[in-house]
Amino acid sequence: TLHVTKNFQDGIFELTIHQKIPPTPGQSKKEPMEMPIEVGLIGPDGKDIVSKVLILSQEKQSWTFEGLTTTPVISINRSFTSPVKIDDRETDSDRSFRMAHDQDAFNRWEAGQAFAQDILIKMVEELEANRAPQIPSDFLAAWEQILKDPNIDPAFRSLLMTLPSVENVAEAMTIANFDAIFSARQTLRN
């Protein structure tokens, strides 16, 4: 798992990645692995400001990007450059922006899947509490952008708008309520 922190101040964006490798039988302490991580910094217009491959070789490593005029949205592990999980505590706003604009197809799809899964879990909690489920406007705006974008291949558009399966949502929950998950998916889909 890669834990990502980011900071933007005075035109300088700092990206820090901390790799955490769990112990395995016979190897309680793991050394850091060297791996490529393709990173994209996306500007407010949806275009890449920077796209480059970073080499992560230490347990914790930082990179700086200077001369930026605004806080970029970050797209990490583009082209699935390394088979790792990313924990970046991304905001809903950043996820919806990547859903609508990320130039990397996998990351664009993954942003939508992660955002939709979190929404579905919150909707299940609302249904279980007998409250009307809420759908964030950021998510709906991203879907609208995907529908209106003439440059998206129709097959990819369909993939971008496919919600996580009931099983995938259930796996992310401590206690799964399959009826509520199904109901939440139906509400979000419609």
PDB file of C-alpha atoms in Angstrom:
ATOM      1  CA  THR A   1       0.000   0.000   0.000  1.00  0.00           C
ATOM      2  CA  LEU A   2       1.190   3.480  -0.847  1.00  0.00           C
ATOM      3  CA  HIS A   3       0.084   6.282   1.467  1.00  0.00           C
ATOM      4  CA  VAL A   4       0.054   9.632  -0.309  1.00  0.00           C
ATOM      5  CA  THR A   5       0.164  13.117   1.178  1.00  0.00           C
ATOM      6  CA  LYS A   6       0.202  16.329  -0.769  1.00  0.00           C
ATOM      7  CA  ASN A   7       0.747  19.984  -0.022  1.00  0.00           C
ATOM      8  CA  PHE A   8       0.453  23.079  -2.203  1.00  0.00           C
ATOM      9  CA  GLN A   9       1.845  26.427  -1.104  1.00  0.00           C
ATOM     10  CA  ASP A  10       3.203  29.459  -2.955  1.00  0.00           C
ATOM     11  CA  GLY A  11       3.232  27.764  -6.353  1.00  0.00           C
ATOM     12  CA  ILE A  12       5.009  24.646  -5.089  1.00  0.00           C
ATOM     13  CA  PHE A  13       3.277  21.276  -4.980  1.00  0.00           C
ATOM     14  CA  GLU A  14       4.895  18.657  -2.746  1.00  0.00           C
ATOM     15  CA  LEU A  15       3.988  15.008  -3.147  1.00  0.00           C
ATOM     16  CA  THR A  16       5.064  12.491  -0.500  1.00  0.00           C
ATOM     17  CA  ILE A  17       4.631   8.749  -0.895  1.00  0.00           C
ATOM     18  CA  HIS A  18       5.157   6.333   1.978  1.00  0.00           C
ATOM     19  CA  GLN A  19       5.221   2.657   1.063  1.00  0.00           C
ATOM     20  CA  LYS A  20       4.020   0.168   3.636  1.00  0.00           C
ATOM     21  CA  ILE A  21       4.704  -3.477   2.931  1.00  0.00           C
ATOM     22  CA  PRO A  22       3.069  -5.903   5.372  1.00  0.00           C
ATOM     23  CA  PRO A  23       5.117  -8.737   6.875  1.00  0.00           C
ATOM     24  CA  THR A  24       4.905 -12.222   5.436  1.00  0.00           C
ATOM     25  CA  PRO A  25       5.750 -15.566   7.039  1.00  0.00           C
ATOM     26  CA  GLY A  26       9.492 -15.736   7.636  1.00  0.00           C
ATOM     27  CA  GLN A  27       9.983 -12.062   6.790  1.00  0.00           C
ATOM     28  CA  SER A  28       8.673  -9.795   9.526  1.00  0.00           C
ATOM     29  CA  LYS A  29      10.510  -6.686   8.271  1.00  0.00           C
ATOM     30  CA  LYS A  30      10.210  -5.812   4.606  1.00  0.00           C
ATOM     31  CA  GLU A  31      12.653  -3.532   2.850  1.00  0.00           C
ATOM     32  CA  PRO A  32      11.270  -0.800   0.576  1.00  0.00           C
ATOM     33  CA  MET A  33      10.672  -1.896  -2.984  1.00  0.00           C
ATOM     34  CA  GLU A  34      11.781   0.070  -6.004  1.00  0.00           C
ATOM     35  CA  MET A  35       8.877   0.797  -8.295  1.00  0.00           C
ATOM     36  CA  PRO A  36       7.830   3.235 -11.001  1.00  0.00           C
ATOM     37  CA  ILE A  37       4.833   5.431 -10.245  1.00  0.00           C
ATOM     38  CA  GLU A  38       3.437   7.482 -13.101  1.00  0.00           C
ATOM     39  CA  VAL A  39       1.921  10.709 -11.776  1.00  0.00           C
ATOM     40  CA  GLY A  40      -0.186  13.330 -13.500  1.00  0.00           C
ATOM     41  CA  LEU A  41      -0.950  16.786 -12.147  1.00  0.00           C
ATOM     42  CA  ILE A  42      -4.217  17.986 -13.677  1.00  0.00           C
ATOM     43  CA  GLY A  43      -5.045  21.678 -14.010  1.00  0.00           C
ATOM     44  CA  PRO A  44      -8.478  23.277 -13.516  1.00  0.00           C
ATOM     45  CA  ASP A  45      -9.092  23.071 -17.283  1.00  0.00           C
ATOM     46  CA  GLY A  46      -8.803  19.255 -17.132  1.00  0.00           C
ATOM     47  CA  LYS A  47      -5.485  19.201 -19.004  1.00  0.00           C
ATOM     48  CA  ASP A  48      -2.261  17.723 -17.651  1.00  0.00           C
ATOM     49  CA  ILE A  49       0.170  20.254 -16.211  1.00  0.00           C
ATOM     50  CA  VAL A  50       2.756  17.534 -15.634  1.00  0.00           C
ATOM     51  CA  SER A  51       2.812  13.820 -16.375  1.00  0.00           C
ATOM     52  CA  LYS A  52       5.925  11.874 -15.453  1.00  0.00           C
ATOM     53  CA  VAL A  53       7.192   8.613 -14.051  1.00  0.00           C
ATOM     54  CA  LEU A  54       8.693   8.851 -10.575  1.00  0.00           C
ATOM     55  CA  ILE A  55      10.894   6.117  -9.144  1.00  0.00           C
ATOM     56  CA  LEU A  56       9.943   5.228  -5.580  1.00  0.00           C
ATOM     57  CA  SER A  57      12.917   3.524  -3.950  1.00  0.00           C
ATOM     58  CA  GLN A  58      12.715   4.527  -0.285  1.00  0.00           C
ATOM     59  CA  GLU A  59      10.173   3.867   2.445  1.00  0.00           C
ATOM     60  CA  LYS A  60       9.177   7.548   2.351  1.00  0.00           C
ATOM     61  CA  GLN A  61      10.020   9.843  -0.520  1.00  0.00           C
ATOM     62  CA  SER A  62       8.992  13.358  -1.604  1.00  0.00           C
ATOM     63  CA  TRP A  63       8.998  15.249  -4.900  1.00  0.00           C
ATOM     64  CA  THR A  64       8.315  18.918  -5.570  1.00  0.00           C
ATOM     65  CA  PHE A  65       6.773  20.551  -8.617  1.00  0.00           C
ATOM     66  CA  GLU A  66       7.391  24.289  -8.881  1.00  0.00           C
ATOM     67  CA  GLY A  67       5.867  27.158 -10.820  1.00  0.00           C
ATOM     68  CA  LEU A  68       2.246  26.120 -10.473  1.00  0.00           C
ATOM     69  CA  THR A  69      -0.464  28.777 -10.363  1.00  0.00           C
ATOM     70  CA  THR A  70      -3.175  26.639  -8.755  1.00  0.00           C
ATOM     71  CA  THR A  71      -3.540  23.482  -6.699  1.00  0.00           C
ATOM     72  CA  PRO A  72      -3.529  20.551  -9.137  1.00  0.00           C
ATOM     73  CA  VAL A  73      -5.631  17.425  -8.898  1.00  0.00           C
ATOM     74  CA  ILE A  74      -3.292  14.448  -8.730  1.00  0.00           C
ATOM     75  CA  SER A  75      -3.625  11.231 -10.705  1.00  0.00           C
ATOM     76  CA  ILE A  76      -1.362   8.570  -9.179  1.00  0.00           C
ATOM     77  CA  ASN A  77      -0.174   5.265 -10.655  1.00  0.00           C
ATOM     78  CA  ARG A  78      -1.248   6.080 -14.174  1.00  0.00           C
ATOM     79  CA  SER A  79      -1.121   3.256 -16.687  1.00  0.00           C
ATOM     80  CA  PHE A  80      -1.151   1.019 -13.593  1.00  0.00           C
ATOM     81  CA  THR A  81       2.648   1.372 -13.524  1.00  0.00           C
ATOM     82  CA  SER A  82       2.907  -0.650 -10.295  1.00  0.00           C
ATOM     83  CA  PRO A  83       0.575  -3.293  -8.847  1.00  0.00           C
ATOM     84  CA  VAL A  84      -0.128  -1.464  -5.569  1.00  0.00           C
ATOM     85  CA  LYS A  85      -3.041  -0.092  -3.589  1.00  0.00           C
ATOM     86  CA  ILE A  86      -3.144   3.684  -3.249  1.00  0.00           C
ATOM     87  CA  ASP A  87      -4.355   5.375  -0.055  1.00  0.00           C
ATOM     88  CA  ASP A  88      -4.483   9.079  -0.828  1.00  0.00           C
ATOM     89  CA  ARG A  89      -7.547  10.258   1.100  1.00  0.00           C
ATOM     90  CA  GLU A  90      -8.834  11.939  -2.041  1.00  0.00           C
ATOM     91  CA  THR A  91     -11.681  14.428  -1.621  1.00  0.00           C
ATOM     92  CA  ASP A  92     -15.038  13.887  -3.305  1.00  0.00           C
ATOM     93  CA  SER A  93     -14.379  17.005  -5.357  1.00  0.00           C
ATOM     94  CA  ASP A  94     -11.049  15.609  -6.643  1.00  0.00           C
ATOM     95  CA  ARG A  95     -12.596  12.219  -7.403  1.00  0.00           C
ATOM     96  CA  SER A  96     -15.428  13.761  -9.384  1.00  0.00           C
ATOM     97  CA  PHE A  97     -12.931  15.968 -11.244  1.00  0.00           C
ATOM     98  CA  ARG A  98     -10.818  12.929 -12.172  1.00  0.00           C
ATOM     99  CA  MET A  99     -13.979  11.043 -13.210  1.00  0.00           C
ATOM    100  CA  ALA A 100     -14.714  13.834 -15.655  1.00  0.00           C
ATOM    101  CA  HIS A 101     -11.207  14.811 -16.811  1.00  0.00           C
ATOM    102  CA  ASP A 102      -8.382  12.357 -16.042  1.00  0.00           C
ATOM    103  CA  GLN A 103      -6.445  11.611 -19.240  1.00  0.00           C
ATOM    104  CA  ASP A 104      -5.523   8.159 -17.916  1.00  0.00           C
ATOM    105  CA  ALA A 105      -8.382   5.763 -18.709  1.00  0.00           C
ATOM    106  CA  PHE A 106      -7.765   3.364 -15.807  1.00  0.00           C
ATOM    107  CA  ASN A 107      -7.462   6.153 -13.222  1.00  0.00           C
ATOM    108  CA  ARG A 108     -10.536   7.871 -14.600  1.00  0.00           C
ATOM    109  CA  TRP A 109     -12.519   4.643 -14.250  1.00  0.00           C
ATOM    110  CA  GLU A 110     -11.045   3.878 -10.811  1.00  0.00           C
ATOM    111  CA  ALA A 111     -11.923   7.362  -9.493  1.00  0.00           C
ATOM    112  CA  GLY A 112     -15.544   6.756 -10.471  1.00  0.00           C
ATOM    113  CA  GLN A 113     -15.610   3.280  -8.940  1.00  0.00           C
ATOM    114  CA  ALA A 114     -14.120   4.446  -5.632  1.00  0.00           C
ATOM    115  CA  PHE A 115     -16.403   7.488  -5.451  1.00  0.00           C
ATOM    116  CA  ALA A 116     -19.510   5.450  -6.329  1.00  0.00           C
ATOM    117  CA  GLN A 117     -18.622   2.768  -3.785  1.00  0.00           C
ATOM    118  CA  ASP A 118     -18.266   5.340  -0.993  1.00  0.00           C
ATOM    119  CA  ILE A 119     -21.567   6.936  -2.016  1.00  0.00           C
ATOM    120  CA  LEU A 120     -23.333   3.567  -2.080  1.00  0.00           C
ATOM    121  CA  ILE A 121     -22.054   2.689   1.394  1.00  0.00           C
ATOM    122  CA  LYS A 122     -23.317   6.049   2.732  1.00  0.00           C
ATOM    123  CA  MET A 123     -26.646   5.495   0.965  1.00  0.00           C
ATOM    124  CA  VAL A 124     -26.970   2.062   2.607  1.00  0.00           C
ATOM    125  CA  GLU A 125     -26.332   3.652   6.011  1.00  0.00           C
ATOM    126  CA  GLU A 126     -29.033   6.253   5.282  1.00  0.00           C
ATOM    127  CA  LEU A 127     -31.501   3.576   4.171  1.00  0.00           C
ATOM    128  CA  GLU A 128     -30.806   1.529   7.310  1.00  0.00           C
ATOM    129  CA  ALA A 129     -31.499   4.646   9.404  1.00  0.00           C
ATOM    130  CA  ASN A 130     -34.800   5.184   7.505  1.00  0.00           C
ATOM    131  CA  ARG A 131     -33.514   8.387   5.897  1.00  0.00           C
ATOM    132  CA  ALA A 132     -33.716   9.302   2.225  1.00  0.00           C
ATOM    133  CA  PRO A 133     -30.350   8.600   0.589  1.00  0.00           C
ATOM    134  CA  GLN A 134     -28.474  11.628  -0.725  1.00  0.00           C
ATOM    135  CA  ILE A 135     -26.466  11.669  -3.961  1.00  0.00           C
ATOM    136  CA  PRO A 136     -23.622  14.214  -3.959  1.00  0.00           C
ATOM    137  CA  SER A 137     -23.928  16.902  -6.620  1.00  0.00           C
ATOM    138  CA  ASP A 138     -20.204  16.423  -7.473  1.00  0.00           C
ATOM    139  CA  PHE A 139     -20.933  12.858  -8.567  1.00  0.00           C
ATOM    140  CA  LEU A 140     -23.916  13.867 -10.691  1.00  0.00           C
ATOM    141  CA  ALA A 141     -21.911  16.698 -12.293  1.00  0.00           C
ATOM    142  CA  ALA A 142     -19.131  14.243 -13.229  1.00  0.00           C
ATOM    143  CA  TRP A 143     -21.662  11.863 -14.800  1.00  0.00           C
ATOM    144  CA  GLU A 144     -23.143  14.773 -16.738  1.00  0.00           C
ATOM    145  CA  GLN A 145     -19.672  15.724 -18.012  1.00  0.00           C
ATOM    146  CA  ILE A 146     -19.033  12.114 -19.072  1.00  0.00           C
ATOM    147  CA  LEU A 147     -22.362  12.002 -20.943  1.00  0.00           C
ATOM    148  CA  LYS A 148     -21.695  15.284 -22.755  1.00  0.00           C
ATOM    149  CA  ASP A 149     -18.034  14.673 -23.681  1.00  0.00           C
ATOM    150  CA  PRO A 150     -18.004  13.943 -27.441  1.00  0.00           C
ATOM    151  CA  ASN A 151     -14.419  12.636 -27.267  1.00  0.00           C
ATOM    152  CA  ILE A 152     -15.255   9.611 -25.099  1.00  0.00           C
ATOM    153  CA  ASP A 153     -15.678   6.343 -26.964  1.00  0.00           C
ATOM    154  CA  PRO A 154     -19.240   5.043 -26.353  1.00  0.00           C
ATOM    155  CA  ALA A 155     -17.967   1.717 -24.982  1.00  0.00           C
ATOM    156  CA  PHE A 156     -15.671   3.517 -22.531  1.00  0.00           C
ATOM    157  CA  ARG A 157     -18.494   5.897 -21.567  1.00  0.00           C
ATOM    158  CA  SER A 158     -20.595   2.858 -20.689  1.00  0.00           C
ATOM    159  CA  LEU A 159     -17.756   1.461 -18.576  1.00  0.00           C
ATOM    160  CA  LEU A 160     -17.293   4.810 -16.791  1.00  0.00           C
ATOM    161  CA  MET A 161     -20.966   4.847 -15.855  1.00  0.00           C
ATOM    162  CA  THR A 162     -21.112   1.265 -14.596  1.00  0.00           C
ATOM    163  CA  LEU A 163     -21.617   1.181 -10.837  1.00  0.00           C
ATOM    164  CA  PRO A 164     -19.657  -1.159  -8.565  1.00  0.00           C
ATOM    165  CA  SER A 165     -21.389  -4.514  -8.196  1.00  0.00           C
ATOM    166  CA  VAL A 166     -23.425  -5.448  -5.139  1.00  0.00           C
ATOM    167  CA  GLU A 167     -20.653  -7.911  -4.263  1.00  0.00           C
ATOM    168  CA  ASN A 168     -17.895  -5.269  -4.486  1.00  0.00           C
ATOM    169  CA  VAL A 169     -19.824  -2.900  -2.233  1.00  0.00           C
ATOM    170  CA  ALA A 170     -20.572  -5.722   0.231  1.00  0.00           C
ATOM    171  CA  GLU A 171     -16.865  -6.630   0.430  1.00  0.00           C
ATOM    172  CA  ALA A 172     -16.074  -3.068   1.528  1.00  0.00           C
ATOM    173  CA  MET A 173     -18.605  -3.171   4.382  1.00  0.00           C
ATOM    174  CA  THR A 174     -18.211  -4.662   7.854  1.00  0.00           C
ATOM    175  CA  ILE A 175     -21.766  -5.993   7.795  1.00  0.00           C
ATOM    176  CA  ALA A 176     -23.365  -6.192   4.366  1.00  0.00           C
ATOM    177  CA  ASN A 177     -27.076  -5.545   3.866  1.00  0.00           C
ATOM    178  CA  PHE A 178     -27.610  -6.886   0.354  1.00  0.00           C
ATOM    179  CA  ASP A 179     -31.181  -5.577   0.044  1.00  0.00           C
ATOM    180  CA  ALA A 180     -30.087  -2.064   1.012  1.00  0.00           C
ATOM    181  CA  ILE A 181     -27.084  -2.219  -1.347  1.00  0.00           C
ATOM    182  CA  PHE A 182     -29.353  -3.280  -4.211  1.00  0.00           C
ATOM    183  CA  SER A 183     -31.822  -0.495  -3.384  1.00  0.00           C
ATOM    184  CA  ALA A 184     -29.008   2.094  -3.165  1.00  0.00           C
ATOM    185  CA  ARG A 185     -27.627   0.980  -6.553  1.00  0.00           C
ATOM    186  CA  GLN A 186     -31.081   1.272  -8.114  1.00  0.00           C
ATOM    187  CA  THR A 187     -31.514   4.785  -6.671  1.00  0.00           C
ATOM    188  CA  LEU A 188     -28.083   5.916  -7.857  1.00  0.00           C
ATOM    189  CA  ARG A 189     -28.560   4.371 -11.294  1.00  0.00           C
ATOM    190  CA  ASN A 190     -31.892   6.110 -11.823  1.00  0.00           C
TER     191      ASN A 190
END
